PDB file of C-alpha atoms in Angstrom:
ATOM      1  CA  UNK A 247       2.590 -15.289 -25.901  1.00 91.00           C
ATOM      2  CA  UNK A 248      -0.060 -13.524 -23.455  1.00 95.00           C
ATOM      3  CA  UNK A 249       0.951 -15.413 -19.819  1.00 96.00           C
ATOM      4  CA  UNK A 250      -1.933 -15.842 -17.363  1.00 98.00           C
ATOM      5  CA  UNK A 251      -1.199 -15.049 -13.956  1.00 98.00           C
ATOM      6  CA  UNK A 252      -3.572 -16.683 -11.405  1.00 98.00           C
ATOM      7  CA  UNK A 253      -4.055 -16.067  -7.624  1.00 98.00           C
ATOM      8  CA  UNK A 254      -4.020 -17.334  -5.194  1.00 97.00           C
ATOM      9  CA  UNK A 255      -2.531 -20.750  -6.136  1.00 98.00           C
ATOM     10  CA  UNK A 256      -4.336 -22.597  -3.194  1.00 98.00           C
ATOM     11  CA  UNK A 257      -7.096 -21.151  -0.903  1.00 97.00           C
ATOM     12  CA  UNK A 258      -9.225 -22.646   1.562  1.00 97.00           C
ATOM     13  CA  UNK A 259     -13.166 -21.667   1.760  1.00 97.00           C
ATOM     14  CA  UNK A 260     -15.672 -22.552   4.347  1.00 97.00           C
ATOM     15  CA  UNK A 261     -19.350 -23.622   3.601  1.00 97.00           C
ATOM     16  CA  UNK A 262     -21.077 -19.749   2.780  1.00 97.00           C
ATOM     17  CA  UNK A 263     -17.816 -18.323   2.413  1.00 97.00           C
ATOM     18  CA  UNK A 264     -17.841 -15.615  -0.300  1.00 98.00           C
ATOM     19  CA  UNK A 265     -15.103 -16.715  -2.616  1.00 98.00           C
ATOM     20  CA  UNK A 266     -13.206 -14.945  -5.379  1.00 98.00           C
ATOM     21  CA  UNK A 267     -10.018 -15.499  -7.477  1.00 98.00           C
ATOM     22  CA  UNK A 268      -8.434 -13.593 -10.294  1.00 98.00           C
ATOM     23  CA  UNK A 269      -6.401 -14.009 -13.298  1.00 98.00           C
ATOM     24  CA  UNK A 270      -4.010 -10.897 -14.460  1.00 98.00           C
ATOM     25  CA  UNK A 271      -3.258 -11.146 -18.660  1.00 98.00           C
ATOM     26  CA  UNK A 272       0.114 -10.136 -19.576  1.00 97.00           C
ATOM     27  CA  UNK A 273      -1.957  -8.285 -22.167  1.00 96.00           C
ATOM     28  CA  UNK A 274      -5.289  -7.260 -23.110  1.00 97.00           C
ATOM     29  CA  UNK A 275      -7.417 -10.111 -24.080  1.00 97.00           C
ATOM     30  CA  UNK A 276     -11.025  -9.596 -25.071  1.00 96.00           C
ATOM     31  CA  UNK A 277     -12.388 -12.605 -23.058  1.00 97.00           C
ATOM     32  CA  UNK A 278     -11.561 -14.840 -20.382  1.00 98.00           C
ATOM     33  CA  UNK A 279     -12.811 -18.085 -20.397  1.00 98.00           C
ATOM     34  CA  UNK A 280     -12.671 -20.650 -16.447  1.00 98.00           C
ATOM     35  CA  UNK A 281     -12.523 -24.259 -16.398  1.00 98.00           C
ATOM     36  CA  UNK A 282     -13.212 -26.574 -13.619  1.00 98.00           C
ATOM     37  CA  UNK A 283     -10.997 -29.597 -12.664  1.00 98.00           C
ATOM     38  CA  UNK A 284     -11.294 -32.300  -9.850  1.00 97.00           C
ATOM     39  CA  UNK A 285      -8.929 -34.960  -9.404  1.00 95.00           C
ATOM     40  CA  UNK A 286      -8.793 -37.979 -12.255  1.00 94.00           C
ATOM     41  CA  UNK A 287     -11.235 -35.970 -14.731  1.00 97.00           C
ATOM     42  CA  UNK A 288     -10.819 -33.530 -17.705  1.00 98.00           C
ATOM     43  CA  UNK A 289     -11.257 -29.793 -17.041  1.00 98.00           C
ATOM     44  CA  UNK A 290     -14.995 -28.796 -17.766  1.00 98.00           C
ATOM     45  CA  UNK A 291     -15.753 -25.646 -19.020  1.00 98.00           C
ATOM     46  CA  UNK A 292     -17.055 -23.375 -16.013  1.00 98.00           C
ATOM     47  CA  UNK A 293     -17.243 -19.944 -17.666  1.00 98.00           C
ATOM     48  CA  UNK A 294     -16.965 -18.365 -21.230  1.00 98.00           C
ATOM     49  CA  UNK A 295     -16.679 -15.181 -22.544  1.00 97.00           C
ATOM     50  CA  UNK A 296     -15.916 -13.850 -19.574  1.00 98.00           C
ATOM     51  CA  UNK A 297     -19.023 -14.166 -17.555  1.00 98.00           C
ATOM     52  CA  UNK A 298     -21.635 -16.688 -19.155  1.00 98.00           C
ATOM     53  CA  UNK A 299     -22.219 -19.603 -17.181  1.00 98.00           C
ATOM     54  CA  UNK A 300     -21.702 -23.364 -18.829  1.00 97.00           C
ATOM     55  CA  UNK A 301     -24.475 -25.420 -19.011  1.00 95.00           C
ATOM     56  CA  UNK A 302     -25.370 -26.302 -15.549  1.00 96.00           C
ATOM     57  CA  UNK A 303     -23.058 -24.352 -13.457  1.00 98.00           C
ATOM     58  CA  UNK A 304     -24.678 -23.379 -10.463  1.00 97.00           C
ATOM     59  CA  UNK A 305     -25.572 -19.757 -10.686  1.00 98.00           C
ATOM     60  CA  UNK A 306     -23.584 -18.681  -7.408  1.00 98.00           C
ATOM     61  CA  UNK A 307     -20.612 -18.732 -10.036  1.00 98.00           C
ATOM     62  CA  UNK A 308     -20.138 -15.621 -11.596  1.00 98.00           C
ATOM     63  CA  UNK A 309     -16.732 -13.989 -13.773  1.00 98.00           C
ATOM     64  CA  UNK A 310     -16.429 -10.498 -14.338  1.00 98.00           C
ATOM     65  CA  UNK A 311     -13.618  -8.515 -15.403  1.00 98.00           C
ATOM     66  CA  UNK A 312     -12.081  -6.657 -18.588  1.00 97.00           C
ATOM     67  CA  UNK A 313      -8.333  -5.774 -20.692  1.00 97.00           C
ATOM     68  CA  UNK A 314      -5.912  -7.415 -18.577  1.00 97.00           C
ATOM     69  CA  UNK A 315      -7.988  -8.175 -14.910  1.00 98.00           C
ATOM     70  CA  UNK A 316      -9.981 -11.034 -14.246  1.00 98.00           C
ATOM     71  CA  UNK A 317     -11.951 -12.583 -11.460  1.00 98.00           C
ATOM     72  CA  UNK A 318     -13.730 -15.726 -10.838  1.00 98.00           C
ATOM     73  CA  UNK A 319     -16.222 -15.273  -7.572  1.00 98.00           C
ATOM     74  CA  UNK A 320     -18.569 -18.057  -5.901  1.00 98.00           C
ATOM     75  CA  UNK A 321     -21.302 -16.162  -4.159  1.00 98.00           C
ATOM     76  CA  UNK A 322     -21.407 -18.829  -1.115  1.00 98.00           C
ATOM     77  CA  UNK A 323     -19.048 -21.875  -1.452  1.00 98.00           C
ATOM     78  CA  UNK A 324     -20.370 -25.268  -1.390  1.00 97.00           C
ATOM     79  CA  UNK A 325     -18.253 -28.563  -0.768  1.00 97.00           C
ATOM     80  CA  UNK A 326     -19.071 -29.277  -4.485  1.00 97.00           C
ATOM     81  CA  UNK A 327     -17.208 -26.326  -5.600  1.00 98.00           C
ATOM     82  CA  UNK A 328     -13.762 -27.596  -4.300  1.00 98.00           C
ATOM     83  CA  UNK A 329     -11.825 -27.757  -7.693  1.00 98.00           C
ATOM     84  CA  UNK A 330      -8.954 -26.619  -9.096  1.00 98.00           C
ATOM     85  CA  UNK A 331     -10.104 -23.765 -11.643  1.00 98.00           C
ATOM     86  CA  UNK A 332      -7.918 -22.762 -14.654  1.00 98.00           C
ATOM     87  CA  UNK A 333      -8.207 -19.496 -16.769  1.00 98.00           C
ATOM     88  CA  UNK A 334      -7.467 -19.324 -20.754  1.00 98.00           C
ATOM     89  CA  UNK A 335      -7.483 -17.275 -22.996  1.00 97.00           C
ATOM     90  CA  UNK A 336      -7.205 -17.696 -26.788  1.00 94.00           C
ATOM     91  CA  UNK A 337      -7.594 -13.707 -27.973  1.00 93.00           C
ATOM     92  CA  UNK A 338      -4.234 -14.462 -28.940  1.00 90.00           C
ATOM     93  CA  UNK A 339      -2.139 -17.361 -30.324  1.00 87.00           C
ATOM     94  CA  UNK A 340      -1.069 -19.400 -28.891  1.00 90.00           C
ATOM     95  CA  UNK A 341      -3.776 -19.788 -26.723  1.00 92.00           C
ATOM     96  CA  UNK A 342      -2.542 -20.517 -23.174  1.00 95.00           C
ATOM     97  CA  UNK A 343      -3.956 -21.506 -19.650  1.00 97.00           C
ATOM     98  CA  UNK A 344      -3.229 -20.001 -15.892  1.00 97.00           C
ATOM     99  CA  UNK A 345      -1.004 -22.188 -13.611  1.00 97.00           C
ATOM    100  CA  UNK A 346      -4.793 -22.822 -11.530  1.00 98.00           C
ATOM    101  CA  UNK A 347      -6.159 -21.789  -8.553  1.00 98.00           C
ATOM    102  CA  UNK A 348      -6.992 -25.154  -6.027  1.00 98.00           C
ATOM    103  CA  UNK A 349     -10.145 -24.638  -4.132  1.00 98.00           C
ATOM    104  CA  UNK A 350     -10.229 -26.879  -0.762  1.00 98.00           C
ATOM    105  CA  UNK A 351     -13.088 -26.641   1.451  1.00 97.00           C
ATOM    106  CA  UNK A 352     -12.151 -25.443   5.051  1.00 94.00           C
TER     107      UNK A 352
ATOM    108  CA  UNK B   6     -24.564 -35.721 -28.591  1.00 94.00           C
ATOM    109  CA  UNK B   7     -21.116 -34.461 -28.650  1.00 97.00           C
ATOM    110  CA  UNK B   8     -18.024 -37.063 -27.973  1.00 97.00           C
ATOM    111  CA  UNK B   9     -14.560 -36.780 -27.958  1.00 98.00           C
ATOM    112  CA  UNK B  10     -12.200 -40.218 -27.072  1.00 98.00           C
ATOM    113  CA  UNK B  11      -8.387 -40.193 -27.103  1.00 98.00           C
ATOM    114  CA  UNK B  12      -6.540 -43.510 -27.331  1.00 97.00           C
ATOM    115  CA  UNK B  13      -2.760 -43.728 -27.102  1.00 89.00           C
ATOM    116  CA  UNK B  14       0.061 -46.092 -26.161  1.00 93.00           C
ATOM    117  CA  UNK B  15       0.575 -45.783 -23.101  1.00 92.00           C
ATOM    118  CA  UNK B  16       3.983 -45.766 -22.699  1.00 95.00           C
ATOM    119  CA  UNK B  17       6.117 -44.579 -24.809  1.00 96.00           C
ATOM    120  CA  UNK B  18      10.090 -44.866 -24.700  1.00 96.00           C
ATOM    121  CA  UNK B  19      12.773 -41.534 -24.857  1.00 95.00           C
ATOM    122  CA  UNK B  20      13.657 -40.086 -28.296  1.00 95.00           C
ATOM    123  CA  UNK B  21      10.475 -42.036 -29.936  1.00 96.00           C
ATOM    124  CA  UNK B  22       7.300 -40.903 -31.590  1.00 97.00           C
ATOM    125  CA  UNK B  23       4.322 -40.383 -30.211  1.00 97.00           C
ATOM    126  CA  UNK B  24       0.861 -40.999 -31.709  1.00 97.00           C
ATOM    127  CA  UNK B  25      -2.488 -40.120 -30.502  1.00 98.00           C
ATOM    128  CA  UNK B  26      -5.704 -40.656 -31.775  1.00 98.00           C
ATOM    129  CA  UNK B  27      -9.270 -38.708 -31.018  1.00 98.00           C
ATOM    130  CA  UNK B  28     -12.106 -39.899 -32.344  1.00 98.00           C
ATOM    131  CA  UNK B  29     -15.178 -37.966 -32.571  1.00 98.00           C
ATOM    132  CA  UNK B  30     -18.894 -37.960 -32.764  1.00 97.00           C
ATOM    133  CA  UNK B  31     -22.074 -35.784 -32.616  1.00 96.00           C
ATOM    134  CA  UNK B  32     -20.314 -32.847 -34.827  1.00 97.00           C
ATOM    135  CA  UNK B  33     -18.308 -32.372 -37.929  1.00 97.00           C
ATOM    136  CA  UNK B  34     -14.419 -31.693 -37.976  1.00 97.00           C
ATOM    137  CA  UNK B  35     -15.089 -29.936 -41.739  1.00 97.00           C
ATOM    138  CA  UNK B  36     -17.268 -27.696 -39.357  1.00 96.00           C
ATOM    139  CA  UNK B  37     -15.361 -27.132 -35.998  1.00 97.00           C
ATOM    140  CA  UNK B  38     -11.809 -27.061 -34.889  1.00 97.00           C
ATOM    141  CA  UNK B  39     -10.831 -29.472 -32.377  1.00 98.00           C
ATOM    142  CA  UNK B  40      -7.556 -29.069 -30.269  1.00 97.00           C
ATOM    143  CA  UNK B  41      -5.189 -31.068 -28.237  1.00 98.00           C
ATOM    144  CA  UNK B  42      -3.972 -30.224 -24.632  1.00 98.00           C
ATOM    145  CA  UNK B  43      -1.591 -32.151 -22.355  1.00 98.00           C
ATOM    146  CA  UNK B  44      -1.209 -31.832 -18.483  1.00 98.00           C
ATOM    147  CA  UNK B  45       1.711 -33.803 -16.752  1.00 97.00           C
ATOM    148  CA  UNK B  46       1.206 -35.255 -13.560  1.00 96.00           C
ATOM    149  CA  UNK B  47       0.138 -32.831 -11.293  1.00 94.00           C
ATOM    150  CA  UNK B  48       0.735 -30.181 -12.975  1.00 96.00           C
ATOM    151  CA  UNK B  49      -1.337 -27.181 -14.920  1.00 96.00           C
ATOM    152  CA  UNK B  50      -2.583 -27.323 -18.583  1.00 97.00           C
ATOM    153  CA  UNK B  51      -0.766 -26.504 -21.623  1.00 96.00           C
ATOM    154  CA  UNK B  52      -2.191 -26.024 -25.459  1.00 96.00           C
ATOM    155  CA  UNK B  53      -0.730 -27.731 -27.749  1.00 97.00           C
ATOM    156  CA  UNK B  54      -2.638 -27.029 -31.068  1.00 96.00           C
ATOM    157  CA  UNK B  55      -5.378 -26.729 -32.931  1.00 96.00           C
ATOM    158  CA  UNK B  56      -6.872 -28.084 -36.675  1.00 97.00           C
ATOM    159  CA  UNK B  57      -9.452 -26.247 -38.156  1.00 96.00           C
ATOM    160  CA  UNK B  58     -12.562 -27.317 -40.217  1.00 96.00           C
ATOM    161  CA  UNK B  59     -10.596 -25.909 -43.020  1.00 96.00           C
ATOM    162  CA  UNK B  60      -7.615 -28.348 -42.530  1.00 96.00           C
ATOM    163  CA  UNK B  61      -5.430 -25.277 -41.502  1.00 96.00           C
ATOM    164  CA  UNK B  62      -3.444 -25.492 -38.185  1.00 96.00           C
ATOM    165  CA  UNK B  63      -1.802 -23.869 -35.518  1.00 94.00           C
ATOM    166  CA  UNK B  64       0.850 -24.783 -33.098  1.00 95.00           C
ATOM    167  CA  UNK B  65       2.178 -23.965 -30.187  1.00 93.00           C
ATOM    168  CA  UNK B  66       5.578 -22.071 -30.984  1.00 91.00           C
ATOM    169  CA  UNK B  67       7.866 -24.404 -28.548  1.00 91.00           C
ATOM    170  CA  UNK B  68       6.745 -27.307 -30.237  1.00 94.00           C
ATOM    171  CA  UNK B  69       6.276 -26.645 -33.775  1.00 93.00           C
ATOM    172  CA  UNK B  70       9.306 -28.510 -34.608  1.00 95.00           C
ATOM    173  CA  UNK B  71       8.495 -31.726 -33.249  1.00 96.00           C
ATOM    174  CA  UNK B  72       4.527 -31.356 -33.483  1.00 97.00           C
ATOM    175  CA  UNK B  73       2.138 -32.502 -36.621  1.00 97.00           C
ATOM    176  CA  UNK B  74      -1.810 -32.414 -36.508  1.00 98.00           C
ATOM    177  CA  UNK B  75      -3.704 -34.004 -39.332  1.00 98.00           C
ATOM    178  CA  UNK B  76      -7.163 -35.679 -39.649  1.00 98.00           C
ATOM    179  CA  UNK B  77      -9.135 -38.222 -41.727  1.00 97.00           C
ATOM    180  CA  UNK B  78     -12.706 -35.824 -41.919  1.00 97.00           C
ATOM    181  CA  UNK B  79     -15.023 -39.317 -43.304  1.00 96.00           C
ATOM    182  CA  UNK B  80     -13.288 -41.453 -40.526  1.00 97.00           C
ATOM    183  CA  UNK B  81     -14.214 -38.473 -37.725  1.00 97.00           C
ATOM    184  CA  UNK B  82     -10.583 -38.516 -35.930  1.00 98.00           C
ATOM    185  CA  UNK B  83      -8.249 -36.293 -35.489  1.00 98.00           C
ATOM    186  CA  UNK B  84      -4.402 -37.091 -34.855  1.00 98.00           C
ATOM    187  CA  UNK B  85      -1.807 -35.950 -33.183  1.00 98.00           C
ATOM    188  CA  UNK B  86       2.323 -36.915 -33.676  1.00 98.00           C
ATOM    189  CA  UNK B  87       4.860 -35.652 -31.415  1.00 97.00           C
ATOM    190  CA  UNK B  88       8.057 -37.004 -32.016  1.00 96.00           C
ATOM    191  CA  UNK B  89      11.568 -36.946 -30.166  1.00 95.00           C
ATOM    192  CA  UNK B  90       9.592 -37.724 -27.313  1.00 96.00           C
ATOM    193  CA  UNK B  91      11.440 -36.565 -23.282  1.00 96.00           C
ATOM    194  CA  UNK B  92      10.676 -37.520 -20.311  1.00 96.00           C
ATOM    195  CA  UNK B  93       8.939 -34.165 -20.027  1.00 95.00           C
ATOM    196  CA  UNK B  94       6.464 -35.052 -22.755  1.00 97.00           C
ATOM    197  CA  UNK B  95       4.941 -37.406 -20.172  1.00 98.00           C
ATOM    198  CA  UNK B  96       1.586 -36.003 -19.301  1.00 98.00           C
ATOM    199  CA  UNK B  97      -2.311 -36.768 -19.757  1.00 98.00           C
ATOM    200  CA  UNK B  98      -3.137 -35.374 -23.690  1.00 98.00           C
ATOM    201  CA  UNK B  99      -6.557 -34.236 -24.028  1.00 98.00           C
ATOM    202  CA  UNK B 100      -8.424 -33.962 -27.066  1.00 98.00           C
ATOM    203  CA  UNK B 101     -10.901 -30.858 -26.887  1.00 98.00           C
ATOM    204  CA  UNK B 102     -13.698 -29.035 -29.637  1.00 97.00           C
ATOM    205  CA  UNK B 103     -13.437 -25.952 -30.558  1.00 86.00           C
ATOM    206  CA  UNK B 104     -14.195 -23.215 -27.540  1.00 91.00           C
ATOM    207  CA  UNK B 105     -13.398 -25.697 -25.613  1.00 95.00           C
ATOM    208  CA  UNK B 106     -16.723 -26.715 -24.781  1.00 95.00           C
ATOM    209  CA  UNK B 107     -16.306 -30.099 -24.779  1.00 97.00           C
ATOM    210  CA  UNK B 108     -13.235 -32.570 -24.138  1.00 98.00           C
ATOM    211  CA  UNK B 109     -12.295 -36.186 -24.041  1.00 98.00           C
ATOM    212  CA  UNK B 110     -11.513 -38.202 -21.204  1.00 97.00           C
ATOM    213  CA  UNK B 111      -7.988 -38.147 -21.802  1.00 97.00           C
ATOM    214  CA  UNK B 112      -4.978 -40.413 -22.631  1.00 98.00           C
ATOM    215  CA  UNK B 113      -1.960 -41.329 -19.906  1.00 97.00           C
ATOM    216  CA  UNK B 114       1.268 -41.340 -21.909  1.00 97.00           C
ATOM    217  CA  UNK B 115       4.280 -41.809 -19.852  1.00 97.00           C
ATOM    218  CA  UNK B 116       8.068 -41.352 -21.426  1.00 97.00           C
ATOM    219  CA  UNK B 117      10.164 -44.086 -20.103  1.00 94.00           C
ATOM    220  CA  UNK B 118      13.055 -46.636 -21.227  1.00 89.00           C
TER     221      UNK B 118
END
């Protein structure tokens, strides 16, 4: 199975911080899709197919990347954007999920 | 608009079966896929399977052998049996359509005597 590496596991952001976080494939993958969790709800989908936004994401959000490197970057964090954020991928079965980056707010 | 709603026991005790039910509105399961992923306490999310429109299914290679995904397409729910149940199995099980776009609120099973 293709194993999602995600990094850092925790990081801190202040308010206007530039703030980006990647996801290495164990192979190449065609997309990479981000979800966003906060405590006590179910993940929401953040980003698909690599860079489209969800409906309503805020459009500081953005997700670049290609084959086997991924990143996740928030153009100016906001205390709204403290989350954990998981990648997935489901190029290949089974599909499978990073271990999650957790967002705090500095 | 689209819905998804889990509803399980609750607790559930070692070496037992589990069953979980999602039911589903605002789209088709003979059209769309829906799939199930768990997340223990604290802890990261894993896939656990998927049933197509078609019927056809796929499951996640460490639990194949203990894992079943069906669904009743007139009643719109989808369910999910895991059996010889650990402590390990205890975890939040989410029901989720197909991309991923949209997912249920969840269902706490714990694995306890």
């Amino acid at each position: 199975q293709i194993v999602l590496t995600q990094s850092p596991a925790i990081m801190s952001a202040s308010p206007g911080e530039k703030v980006t976080m990647t996801c290495s494939a164990s192979s190449s993958i065609s997309y990479m899709h981000w979800y966003q969790q906060k405590p006590g709800t179910s993940p929401k989908r953040w980003i698909y197919d690599t860079s489209k936004l969800a409906s309503g994401v805020p459009a500081r959000f953005s997700g670049s990347g290609s084959g086997t490197s991924y990143s996740l970057t928030i153009s100016s964090m906001e205390a709204e954007d403290a989350a954990t954020y998981y990648c997935h991928q489901r190029s290949s079965y089974p599909c499978t999920f990073g271990a999650g980056t957790k967002l705090e707010l500095k | 608009q689209v819905q998804l709603k889990e509803s399980g026991p609750g607790l559930v005790a070692p070496s037992q079966s589990l069953s979980i039910t999602c039911t589903v509105s605002g789209f088709s399961l003979t059209s769309y896929g829906v799939s199930w992923v768990r997340q223990p306490p604290g802890k990261g999310l894993e896939w656990l399977g998927v049933i197509w429109g078609d019927g056809s299914t796929n499951y996640h290679s460490a639990l194949i052998s203990r894992l079943s995904i069906s669904k009743d397409n007139s009643k719109s729910q989808v369910f999910l049996k895991l059996n010889s149940l650990q402590t390990d199995d205890t975890a939040t099980y989410y029901c989720a359509k197909s991309k991923f776009a949209y997912w249920g609120q969840g269902t706490l099973v714990t694995v306890s005597a």
